[in-house]
Coordinates of C-alpha atoms in Angstrom, one line a residue:
M13 CA -37.8 -8.1 -17.7
Q14 CA -40.0 -6.5 -15.1
G15 CA -37.4 -3.7 -14.6
W16 CA -37.5 -2.8 -18.3
R17 CA -41.3 -2.7 -18.3
N18 CA -41.3 -0.3 -15.3
V19 CA -38.9 2.0 -17.3
A20 CA -41.2 1.8 -20.3
Q21 CA -44.2 2.8 -18.2
I22 CA -42.3 5.8 -16.7
R23 CA -41.2 7.0 -20.1
A24 CA -44.7 6.6 -21.6
G25 CA -46.3 8.4 -18.7
G26 CA -47.7 5.2 -17.3
K27 CA -49.0 4.7 -13.8
S28 CA -45.8 3.4 -12.1
S29 CA -45.6 5.1 -8.7
R30 CA -42.9 7.5 -7.7
T31 CA -41.7 5.0 -5.2
D32 CA -41.1 2.4 -7.9
A33 CA -39.2 4.8 -9.9
E34 CA -37.0 5.9 -6.9
E35 CA -36.3 2.3 -6.1
K36 CA -34.5 1.8 -9.4
P37 CA -31.2 3.4 -10.2
S38 CA -31.3 6.0 -12.9
Y39 CA -30.7 4.6 -16.4
R40 CA -27.8 6.0 -18.3
S41 CA -24.5 5.2 -20.1
L42 CA -21.1 5.5 -18.6
V43 CA -19.3 8.8 -18.7
R44 CA -16.0 8.7 -20.7
P45 CA -14.0 11.5 -19.1
E46 CA -11.0 11.0 -21.4
R47 CA -13.0 12.2 -24.4
D48 CA -13.9 15.6 -22.8
P49 CA -11.2 18.3 -22.9
T50 CA -12.7 19.8 -19.7
E51 CA -12.3 16.5 -17.9
R52 CA -8.7 16.1 -19.2
A53 CA -7.9 19.6 -17.9
I54 CA -9.4 18.8 -14.5
S55 CA -7.3 15.6 -14.4
A56 CA -4.2 17.6 -15.1
A57 CA -5.1 20.1 -12.4
I58 CA -5.7 17.3 -9.8
F59 CA -2.3 15.9 -10.6
A60 CA -0.6 19.3 -10.2
V61 CA -2.4 20.2 -7.0
T62 CA -1.7 16.8 -5.4
L63 CA 2.0 17.1 -6.3
A64 CA 2.1 20.5 -4.7
Y65 CA 0.4 19.2 -1.5
L66 CA 2.5 16.1 -1.2
W67 CA 5.7 18.0 -1.7
L68 CA 5.4 19.3 1.9
F69 CA 5.9 15.7 3.2
R70 CA 9.1 14.8 1.5
R71 CA 11.6 15.4 4.3
Y72 CA 9.5 14.3 7.2
T73 CA 10.1 11.0 8.8
F74 CA 9.1 9.4 12.1
L75 CA 11.9 6.8 11.6
E76 CA 9.4 4.0 11.3
P77 CA 10.9 0.5 11.4
D78 CA 9.7 -0.6 7.9
E79 CA 11.1 2.3 5.9
G80 CA 14.7 1.6 4.9
I81 CA 14.2 -2.0 3.8
I82 CA 13.8 -1.0 0.1
L83 CA 16.1 2.0 0.4
Q84 CA 19.0 -0.1 1.7
G85 CA 18.2 -3.0 -0.6
A86 CA 18.4 -0.7 -3.6
Q87 CA 21.7 0.6 -2.3
R88 CA 23.0 -3.0 -2.1
I89 CA 22.0 -3.5 -5.8
L90 CA 23.9 -0.4 -6.8
R91 CA 27.0 -1.9 -5.1
G92 CA 26.7 -5.0 -7.3
E93 CA 24.8 -7.3 -5.0
V94 CA 22.0 -9.5 -6.3
L95 CA 18.7 -9.8 -4.5
Y96 CA 18.1 -13.2 -2.9
R97 CA 21.5 -14.4 -3.7
D98 CA 23.4 -11.9 -1.6
F99 CA 20.7 -10.6 0.8
F100 CA 17.4 -11.8 1.9
S101 CA 13.9 -10.5 1.1
Y102 CA 10.5 -12.2 1.1
F103 CA 9.2 -9.5 -1.3
T104 CA 9.1 -9.9 -5.1
P105 CA 12.0 -7.9 -6.7
G106 CA 10.2 -5.0 -8.4
S107 CA 10.5 -2.3 -5.7
Y108 CA 14.2 -2.9 -5.1
Y109 CA 15.2 -2.7 -8.8
F110 CA 12.8 0.2 -9.6
L111 CA 14.3 2.3 -6.8
A112 CA 17.8 1.3 -7.7
L113 CA 17.1 2.6 -11.2
L114 CA 15.9 5.9 -9.8
F115 CA 19.1 6.1 -7.7
R116 CA 21.2 5.3 -10.7
V117 CA 19.6 8.1 -12.7
F118 CA 19.0 10.8 -10.1
G119 CA 21.5 9.9 -7.3
S120 CA 21.1 8.0 -4.1
S121 CA 19.4 10.2 -1.6
F122 CA 16.5 10.2 0.8
L123 CA 14.7 12.9 -1.2
V124 CA 14.8 10.9 -4.5
G125 CA 12.9 8.0 -2.9
R126 CA 10.4 10.4 -1.2
T127 CA 9.9 12.4 -4.4
A128 CA 8.8 9.2 -6.2
L129 CA 6.1 8.9 -3.6
V130 CA 4.9 12.4 -4.5
F131 CA 4.4 11.3 -8.1
F132 CA 2.7 8.1 -7.0
G133 CA 0.2 10.1 -5.0
G134 CA -0.5 12.4 -8.0
I135 CA -1.3 9.4 -10.2
Y136 CA -3.5 7.8 -7.5
S137 CA -5.7 10.9 -7.3
V138 CA -6.1 11.1 -11.1
I139 CA -7.0 7.4 -11.5
S140 CA -9.5 7.6 -8.6
Y141 CA -11.1 10.6 -10.3
L142 CA -11.3 9.0 -13.7
L143 CA -12.7 5.7 -12.4
A144 CA -15.2 7.5 -10.1
R145 CA -16.3 10.0 -12.8
R146 CA -17.7 7.2 -15.0
V147 CA -20.7 6.7 -12.7
C148 CA -20.5 9.7 -10.4
S149 CA -21.0 13.4 -10.8
R150 CA -18.0 15.7 -11.2
G151 CA -18.4 17.0 -7.7
T152 CA -18.4 13.5 -6.2
A153 CA -15.4 12.4 -8.3
L154 CA -13.5 15.5 -7.2
W155 CA -14.2 14.8 -3.6
I156 CA -12.9 11.2 -3.9
A157 CA -9.7 12.5 -5.6
A158 CA -9.3 15.0 -2.7
V159 CA -9.7 12.2 -0.1
V160 CA -7.1 10.1 -1.9
A161 CA -4.7 13.1 -2.1
L162 CA -5.2 14.2 1.5
V163 CA -5.1 10.9 3.2
T164 CA -3.5 8.0 1.2
T165 CA 0.2 8.6 1.1
P166 CA 0.3 11.2 3.9
Y167 CA -1.0 8.5 6.2
R168 CA 2.3 6.6 5.8
F169 CA 4.6 8.7 3.7
E170 CA 7.5 6.2 3.6
V171 CA 9.4 4.5 0.9
L172 CA 7.8 1.0 0.9
H173 CA 7.0 -1.7 -1.6
N174 CA 3.3 -1.2 -0.8
W175 CA 3.1 2.1 -2.6
D176 CA 4.6 1.3 -6.0
S177 CA 2.7 -2.0 -6.1
T178 CA -0.5 0.0 -5.5
L179 CA 0.5 2.2 -8.4
W180 CA 0.7 -0.7 -10.8
C181 CA -2.5 -2.1 -9.3
C182 CA -4.4 1.1 -9.9
L183 CA -3.1 1.2 -13.5
A184 CA -4.2 -2.4 -14.0
V185 CA -7.7 -1.7 -12.9
Y186 CA -7.9 1.5 -15.0
C187 CA -6.7 -0.4 -18.1
A188 CA -9.1 -3.2 -17.4
V189 CA -12.0 -0.7 -17.4
R190 CA -10.8 0.8 -20.7
W191 CA -10.5 -2.7 -22.2
L192 CA -14.1 -3.4 -21.1
E193 CA -15.3 -0.2 -22.6
S194 CA -13.5 -0.8 -25.9
S195 CA -14.5 -4.5 -26.3
Q196 CA -17.3 -3.7 -28.7
L197 CA -15.2 -1.7 -31.1
E198 CA -14.2 -3.0 -34.5
P199 CA -11.5 -4.1 -34.6
P200 CA -11.0 -4.3 -30.8
P201 CA -7.9 -2.4 -29.8
W202 CA -5.1 -4.6 -28.5
K203 CA -3.4 -2.0 -26.3
W204 CA -5.8 -2.1 -23.3
A205 CA -5.8 -5.9 -23.0
F206 CA -2.0 -5.9 -23.2
A207 CA -1.7 -3.1 -20.7
T208 CA -4.1 -4.8 -18.3
G209 CA -2.0 -8.0 -18.3
S210 CA 1.3 -6.0 -18.0
F211 CA 0.3 -4.0 -15.0
A212 CA -1.3 -6.9 -13.2
S213 CA 1.9 -8.9 -13.7
L214 CA 4.0 -5.9 -12.5
T215 CA 1.8 -5.7 -9.4
F216 CA 2.7 -9.3 -8.6
L217 CA 6.4 -8.6 -9.1
F218 CA 6.3 -5.7 -6.7
E219 CA 4.1 -7.5 -4.1
Q220 CA 3.1 -11.0 -4.6
S221 CA 0.0 -11.1 -2.4
K222 CA -1.5 -7.9 -3.9
G223 CA -0.7 -9.1 -7.4
A224 CA -2.3 -12.5 -6.8
G225 CA -5.4 -11.0 -5.3
L226 CA -5.7 -8.5 -8.2
I227 CA -5.3 -11.1 -10.9
L228 CA -7.8 -13.4 -9.1
G229 CA -10.3 -10.5 -8.8
L230 CA -10.0 -9.2 -12.4
G231 CA -10.2 -12.7 -13.7
A232 CA -13.4 -13.4 -11.8
G233 CA -14.8 -10.1 -13.0
F234 CA -14.1 -10.8 -16.6
V235 CA -15.5 -14.3 -16.4
S236 CA -18.7 -13.1 -14.7
I237 CA -19.2 -10.4 -17.4
T238 CA -18.5 -12.9 -20.2
L239 CA -21.1 -15.4 -18.8
L240 CA -23.7 -12.9 -17.8
D241 CA -23.5 -10.4 -20.7
R242 CA -23.7 -12.4 -23.9
Q243 CA -23.7 -9.2 -26.0
R244 CA -20.3 -8.2 -24.7
S245 CA -17.3 -10.2 -26.0
L246 CA -14.0 -9.6 -24.3
W247 CA -12.1 -12.3 -26.1
R248 CA -12.7 -11.5 -29.8
G249 CA -9.7 -11.8 -32.1
T250 CA -6.4 -12.0 -30.5
Q251 CA -7.3 -10.3 -27.2
G252 CA -6.7 -13.4 -25.2
F253 CA -3.2 -13.7 -26.6
E254 CA -2.6 -10.0 -25.9
V255 CA -3.5 -10.1 -22.2
A256 CA -1.4 -13.3 -21.9
A257 CA 1.5 -11.6 -23.6
G258 CA 1.2 -8.6 -21.3
M259 CA 1.3 -10.9 -18.3
A260 CA 4.2 -12.9 -19.6
W261 CA 6.9 -10.4 -20.5
P262 CA 7.6 -9.1 -17.0
F263 CA 7.9 -12.7 -15.7
V264 CA 10.1 -13.7 -18.6
G265 CA 12.5 -10.8 -18.0
T266 CA 12.6 -11.5 -14.2
L267 CA 13.3 -15.2 -14.6
A268 CA 16.0 -14.6 -17.3
Y269 CA 17.8 -12.1 -15.0
F270 CA 17.8 -14.2 -11.9
G271 CA 18.6 -17.3 -14.0
A272 CA 21.7 -15.5 -15.4
Q273 CA 22.7 -14.7 -11.8
H274 CA 22.3 -18.4 -10.8
S275 CA 19.7 -17.5 -8.1
L276 CA 16.4 -18.9 -9.4
A277 CA 16.1 -21.5 -6.6
V278 CA 16.7 -19.1 -3.8
M279 CA 14.4 -16.6 -5.4
R280 CA 11.6 -19.1 -5.5
A281 CA 12.2 -20.1 -1.9
D282 CA 12.1 -16.4 -0.7
W283 CA 8.9 -15.7 -2.7
F284 CA 7.1 -18.6 -0.9
W285 CA 8.8 -17.9 2.5
P286 CA 5.8 -15.7 3.7
L287 CA 3.4 -18.6 3.3
H288 CA 5.2 -20.5 6.1
H289 CA 6.4 -17.7 8.4
Y290 CA 4.8 -14.3 7.8
T291 CA 1.4 -14.8 9.3
L292 CA 2.8 -16.4 12.5
A293 CA 3.6 -13.1 14.1
N294 CA 1.6 -10.8 11.8
R295 CA -1.9 -12.2 12.2
V296 CA -4.2 -9.5 13.6
P297 CA -8.0 -9.0 13.8
Y298 CA -9.7 -7.5 10.8
G299 CA -9.1 -3.7 10.6
Y300 CA -6.6 -3.8 13.5
Q301 CA -5.5 -0.3 14.5
N302 CA -2.0 -0.9 15.9
W303 CA -2.6 1.3 18.9
S304 CA -0.8 0.8 22.1
E305 CA -2.6 1.2 25.4
N306 CA -1.0 4.5 25.9
A307 CA -2.1 5.7 22.5
R308 CA -5.7 4.6 23.2
H309 CA -5.6 6.5 26.5
Q310 CA -4.3 9.7 24.8
L311 CA -6.9 9.5 22.1
F312 CA -10.0 8.6 24.0
G313 CA -9.2 9.0 27.7
T314 CA -8.0 12.6 28.0
G315 CA -9.5 16.0 27.3
S316 CA -13.1 17.4 27.5
I317 CA -16.1 15.7 26.1
G318 CA -16.0 18.0 23.1
I319 CA -12.3 17.2 22.4
R320 CA -13.1 13.5 22.7
L321 CA -16.0 13.7 20.2
V322 CA -13.8 15.6 17.7
T323 CA -11.1 12.9 18.2
I324 CA -13.6 10.1 17.5
V325 CA -14.7 11.8 14.3
A326 CA -11.1 12.4 13.3
V327 CA -10.0 8.8 13.7
S328 CA -13.2 7.2 12.4
P329 CA -11.8 6.9 8.8
C330 CA -9.6 4.2 10.3
F331 CA -12.7 2.1 10.9
L332 CA -14.6 3.3 7.7
V333 CA -11.8 2.4 5.2
P334 CA -11.7 -1.3 6.2
A335 CA -15.5 -1.5 5.8
L336 CA -15.4 -0.2 2.2
P337 CA -14.1 -3.5 0.6
L338 CA -16.7 -5.4 2.5
I339 CA -19.4 -3.2 1.0
A340 CA -17.8 -3.9 -2.4
V341 CA -18.3 -7.6 -1.9
G342 CA -22.0 -7.0 -1.2
L343 CA -22.3 -4.8 -4.2
L344 CA -20.6 -7.4 -6.4
A345 CA -23.4 -9.9 -5.5
Y346 CA -26.0 -7.2 -6.2
W347 CA -24.7 -6.2 -9.6
I348 CA -24.2 -9.8 -10.7
V349 CA -27.9 -10.4 -9.9
Q350 CA -28.9 -7.2 -11.7
T351 CA -26.9 -8.2 -14.8
W352 CA -28.4 -11.7 -14.8
R353 CA -31.9 -10.2 -14.6
R354 CA -31.0 -7.7 -17.4
C355 CA -32.6 -5.0 -15.2
E356 CA -30.0 -2.3 -15.9
P357 CA -27.9 -1.0 -18.8
Q358 CA -25.2 -3.5 -19.3
A359 CA -22.3 -1.0 -19.6
V360 CA -23.0 0.3 -16.1
N361 CA -23.5 -3.3 -14.8
S362 CA -20.3 -4.5 -16.3
Y363 CA -18.3 -1.5 -14.8
Y364 CA -19.6 -2.3 -11.3
V365 CA -19.0 -6.1 -11.6
L366 CA -15.5 -5.6 -12.8
I367 CA -14.5 -3.0 -10.2
C368 CA -16.2 -4.8 -7.3
A369 CA -14.6 -8.1 -8.3
A370 CA -11.1 -6.5 -8.4
L371 CA -11.7 -4.9 -4.9
S372 CA -12.9 -8.3 -3.6
G373 CA -9.7 -9.9 -4.8
L374 CA -7.6 -7.2 -3.2
L375 CA -9.5 -7.6 0.0
L376 CA -8.6 -11.3 0.0
S377 CA -4.9 -10.4 -0.4
V378 CA -5.1 -8.2 2.7
V379 CA -7.0 -10.8 4.8
V380 CA -4.5 -13.6 4.1
G381 CA -1.6 -11.3 4.9
R382 CA -2.0 -8.7 7.6
A383 CA -5.5 -7.2 7.9
D384 CA -4.6 -4.1 9.9
V385 CA -5.8 -0.6 8.9
I386 CA -2.4 0.2 7.4
H387 CA -2.8 -2.4 4.6
F388 CA -6.3 -1.1 3.8
M389 CA -4.9 2.4 3.6
Y390 CA -2.4 1.3 1.0
L391 CA -5.3 0.4 -1.3
L392 CA -7.5 3.5 -0.5
P393 CA -7.1 4.9 -4.1
L394 CA -9.3 1.9 -5.2
F395 CA -11.4 1.3 -2.1
S396 CA -12.4 5.0 -2.1
L397 CA -14.5 4.3 -5.2
V398 CA -17.0 2.6 -2.9
L399 CA -17.3 5.7 -0.8
G400 CA -17.8 7.7 -4.0
W401 CA -20.7 5.4 -5.1
M402 CA -22.3 5.8 -1.7
I403 CA -22.0 9.6 -1.7
E404 CA -23.4 9.7 -5.2
G405 CA -26.2 7.4 -4.2
R406 CA -27.5 7.0 -7.8
D407 CA -26.9 3.2 -8.0
I408 CA -27.3 2.2 -4.4
P409 CA -30.8 0.8 -3.8
G410 CA -33.0 1.1 -0.7
R411 CA -35.0 3.7 1.1
I412 CA -32.9 3.5 4.3
F413 CA -29.8 4.4 2.3
R414 CA -31.5 7.4 0.7
A415 CA -32.5 8.5 4.2
V416 CA -29.0 8.4 5.7
R417 CA -27.2 9.6 2.5
P418 CA -27.2 13.3 3.5
F419 CA -25.6 12.4 6.9
L420 CA -23.0 10.2 5.1
I421 CA -22.0 13.1 2.9
A422 CA -21.7 15.5 5.8
Y423 CA -19.9 13.0 8.0
S424 CA -17.4 11.9 5.3
A425 CA -16.4 15.5 4.5
M426 CA -15.9 16.3 8.2
A427 CA -14.1 13.1 9.1
F428 CA -11.6 13.0 6.3
L429 CA -10.7 16.7 6.7
F430 CA -10.2 16.2 10.4
F431 CA -8.2 13.1 9.7
A432 CA -5.9 14.8 7.2
M433 CA -5.2 17.9 9.3
P434 CA -2.8 16.3 11.9
L435 CA -1.0 14.5 9.0
L436 CA -0.2 17.8 7.4
L437 CA 0.6 19.6 10.7
R438 CA 3.1 17.0 11.8
A439 CA 4.9 17.2 8.5
I440 CA 5.3 21.0 8.4
N441 CA 5.8 21.6 12.2
T442 CA 8.9 19.4 12.8
P443 CA 11.3 20.7 15.5
G444 CA 14.0 18.2 14.6
K445 CA 16.4 18.7 11.6
V446 CA 19.1 16.1 11.1
Q447 CA 21.9 16.2 8.6
T448 CA 22.5 12.7 7.4
R449 CA 24.8 11.3 4.8
R450 CA 21.8 11.0 2.5
G451 CA 20.5 14.5 3.0
V452 CA 18.6 16.6 5.5
I453 CA 15.6 15.0 7.2
S454 CA 12.9 16.5 9.5
T455 CA 11.8 14.5 12.5
P456 CA 9.2 15.1 15.2
A457 CA 11.9 15.1 17.9
D458 CA 15.6 15.2 18.1
D459 CA 17.4 12.1 17.0
Q460 CA 20.7 11.3 18.8
V461 CA 21.5 8.1 16.9
I462 CA 22.4 9.4 13.5
P463 CA 24.8 12.2 14.6
Y464 CA 26.6 9.8 17.0
V465 CA 26.9 7.0 14.4
Q466 CA 28.2 9.4 11.7
A467 CA 30.7 10.7 14.2
H468 CA 32.1 7.3 15.2
V469 CA 31.5 5.0 12.2
A470 CA 33.0 5.5 8.8
P471 CA 30.9 5.5 5.6
G472 CA 30.6 2.0 4.2
E473 CA 31.5 0.2 7.5
N474 CA 29.6 -3.0 8.4
I475 CA 27.5 -2.6 11.5
L476 CA 24.4 -4.3 12.8
V477 CA 21.2 -2.4 13.7
Y478 CA 19.2 -4.9 15.8
P479 CA 16.6 -5.9 15.6
Y480 CA 14.5 -3.6 13.4
L481 CA 15.3 -0.2 12.0
P482 CA 17.0 -0.5 8.6
L483 CA 16.6 3.2 7.8
Y484 CA 19.6 3.9 10.0
Y485 CA 21.8 1.9 7.6
Y486 CA 20.7 4.0 4.7
L487 CA 20.8 7.4 6.3
T488 CA 24.3 6.9 7.9
D489 CA 25.6 5.2 4.7
T490 CA 26.6 2.1 6.6
L491 CA 26.1 -1.6 5.6
S492 CA 24.4 -4.5 7.3
A493 CA 26.8 -7.0 8.6
S494 CA 24.4 -9.8 7.7
R495 CA 22.2 -10.9 4.8
Y496 CA 19.2 -9.4 6.7
E497 CA 18.3 -5.7 6.9
Y498 CA 16.2 -6.5 9.9
F499 CA 15.3 -9.4 12.2
Q500 CA 11.8 -9.8 13.7
P501 CA 11.6 -12.3 16.5
G502 CA 8.8 -14.7 16.0
M503 CA 8.7 -14.2 12.2
H504 CA 12.3 -15.0 11.1
T505 CA 13.3 -18.5 11.7
P506 CA 15.8 -20.0 14.3
Q507 CA 18.0 -21.0 11.3
Q508 CA 18.2 -17.4 10.2
A509 CA 19.1 -16.4 13.8
L510 CA 22.0 -18.8 13.7
E511 CA 23.1 -17.4 10.4
M512 CA 23.2 -13.9 11.9
I513 CA 25.2 -15.2 14.9
A514 CA 27.7 -16.9 12.7
E515 CA 28.3 -13.6 10.8
L516 CA 28.7 -11.7 14.1
S517 CA 31.1 -14.3 15.5
S518 CA 33.5 -13.8 12.6
G519 CA 34.8 -10.7 14.5
R520 CA 34.4 -8.3 11.6
V521 CA 31.5 -6.4 13.2
R522 CA 32.8 -3.7 15.5
V523 CA 29.6 -1.8 16.2
I524 CA 26.1 -2.8 17.0
L525 CA 23.1 -0.5 17.5
F526 CA 20.8 -2.4 19.8
E527 CA 17.3 -1.1 20.4
A528 CA 16.6 -1.7 24.0
S529 CA 13.0 -0.5 23.7
F530 CA 12.0 -2.8 20.8
W531 CA 10.3 -5.3 23.1
E532 CA 7.8 -2.7 24.2
K533 CA 6.5 -2.4 20.6
I534 CA 5.7 -6.1 20.2
P535 CA 2.3 -6.3 22.1
S536 CA 0.7 -3.6 19.9
A537 CA 2.6 -4.1 16.6
W538 CA 2.8 -7.9 16.5
P539 CA 0.4 -9.2 19.1
E540 CA 0.5 -12.8 17.9
T541 CA 4.3 -13.1 18.4
P542 CA 5.0 -16.4 20.2
L543 CA 6.1 -15.8 23.8
A544 CA 9.0 -18.2 23.4
A545 CA 10.5 -15.9 20.7
I546 CA 10.3 -13.0 23.2
A547 CA 11.6 -14.9 26.2
H548 CA 14.6 -16.4 24.3
D549 CA 16.2 -14.4 21.5
P550 CA 19.5 -16.1 20.7
V551 CA 20.8 -13.1 18.7
A552 CA 20.1 -10.7 21.6
D553 CA 21.7 -13.1 24.0
Y554 CA 24.8 -13.3 21.8
I555 CA 25.0 -9.5 21.6
Q556 CA 24.8 -9.0 25.3
G557 CA 27.4 -11.7 25.9
K558 CA 30.0 -10.4 23.4
Y559 CA 29.4 -6.6 23.2
R560 CA 29.3 -3.8 25.8
A561 CA 27.3 -0.6 25.8
C562 CA 29.2 2.6 25.3
Q563 CA 26.4 5.1 24.9
S564 CA 22.6 5.3 25.3
L565 CA 20.9 7.2 22.5
S566 CA 17.3 8.3 22.0
S567 CA 15.4 8.5 18.7
P568 CA 11.9 9.9 17.9
G569 CA 9.0 7.8 19.2
N570 CA 10.7 7.1 22.5
G571 CA 13.1 4.7 20.9
R572 CA 16.2 3.9 23.0
F573 CA 19.3 2.5 21.4
L574 CA 22.6 1.3 22.8
F575 CA 25.8 2.0 20.9
M576 CA 27.8 -1.2 21.5
V577 CA 31.2 -2.4 20.6
R578 CA 33.0 -5.7 21.0
K579 CA 34.1 -6.2 24.6
E580 CA 37.8 -6.3 23.7
L581 CA 37.6 -2.9 22.0
A582 CA 37.6 0.5 23.7
C583 CA 34.6 2.7 23.4
P584 CA 35.0 5.7 21.0

């Protein structure tokens, strides 16, 4: 109770020193921006401005290996195939069927998938603003929304399961905060508890690791608040049933669908497949940057001292963002202690405990999967809240922090603006324009693969892109000759390699696109790949024995592909 006595002395004109007063965060209630027409107008403006900004990124693609997995999977579903039964994936099914629904309504094109990302980014910015505004000034909350808009999706503007799962994750955390805030109303509204459970469940069904971490984190946060704040009851009436019902209905629908398709067993096996195989090749140090030796040299080994200093500032968010969830773990411990001591207003305490617990659970989901900077960036809409709290400074204790806070504000403004500038410039200054069967795309350099394939392969023909660039299937309107959209040596199993070879040996696969430069990517992208998987790849050995190269083709990013046909066939 010492903290409350200090406050009483301050308010009564007592003799508590200025230092004592400064050591304590200011005492206040949470801001509820949804109740203020001005705040609602600001939120709408944030959404509109973010949409206008992200619209510039829709056509740009670096032809990254990961993009195309969900696009081509959604296309398979539109053709009548069933996920897991007819083609392999170790993701939960949400992204595939969500994108297939968008394709069904708006047509299957590259821009439809990319436009969905534009709207995701708009929602990220609004949620970040609304969550930050509860304890931060309007200016700080606006800056956090700007960081999220400028950096998050532009960092990797690709159609991936990571982005829509982050959308449901953000909505789940937002609804959890609204549930917490409404817990003292009579009668307690059921909608926020139900929505929290629903969005947490959807997060799992779009990405199982992220959903599991979110559910664990939110659960820990609610349990902590219930045990520490006896005046706040989160489980009055039927709210326990409501959150359980919200979590249940997406799972019930999913199980019913795959049960009707007689594929529950294979679905379950694919969901748990990453536990045994994913981390073998994807384990990386915390905050790993995925830079090759050449990239490091270009960033830090060329140019004048001034250029190098600017480069260091510009890339420093790649190191700052992975640090934010670690700070959240420390803040979680701090606010639990503050709540236990009853030193602060309980509404503010509970907000911090809940958010920090959720961020801690999400951190765990990244660490057990692939802890590189990319997977931290996927969650920047929530991790950025920690940056907002630090910039605001109101609830961060300590003299040292107050001394460095002005430098933190200046640094963060400069660093994230420098970081965002190249992302925008590369999207709007693209020399390459490629007409694909799914629409026009912009690339940083000319791509020879797509025009050549479209000139020599009919739409709908079965080919194999090996080992790893499924976007070519989607953009050329071709089909994978196997159950696998891609094959990663060292992660996929020898049994799966034999399955692919059996499908190739049937003789129905006329054309193979073989990426001869893929092995150069392994040391930087998958550094833990077993050497045996690189030295002996049975699929690559089969391809080289049964197919011959007809044409060497280049793609952006120094990719080199061989257009190959079966040896008994003539080159086109």
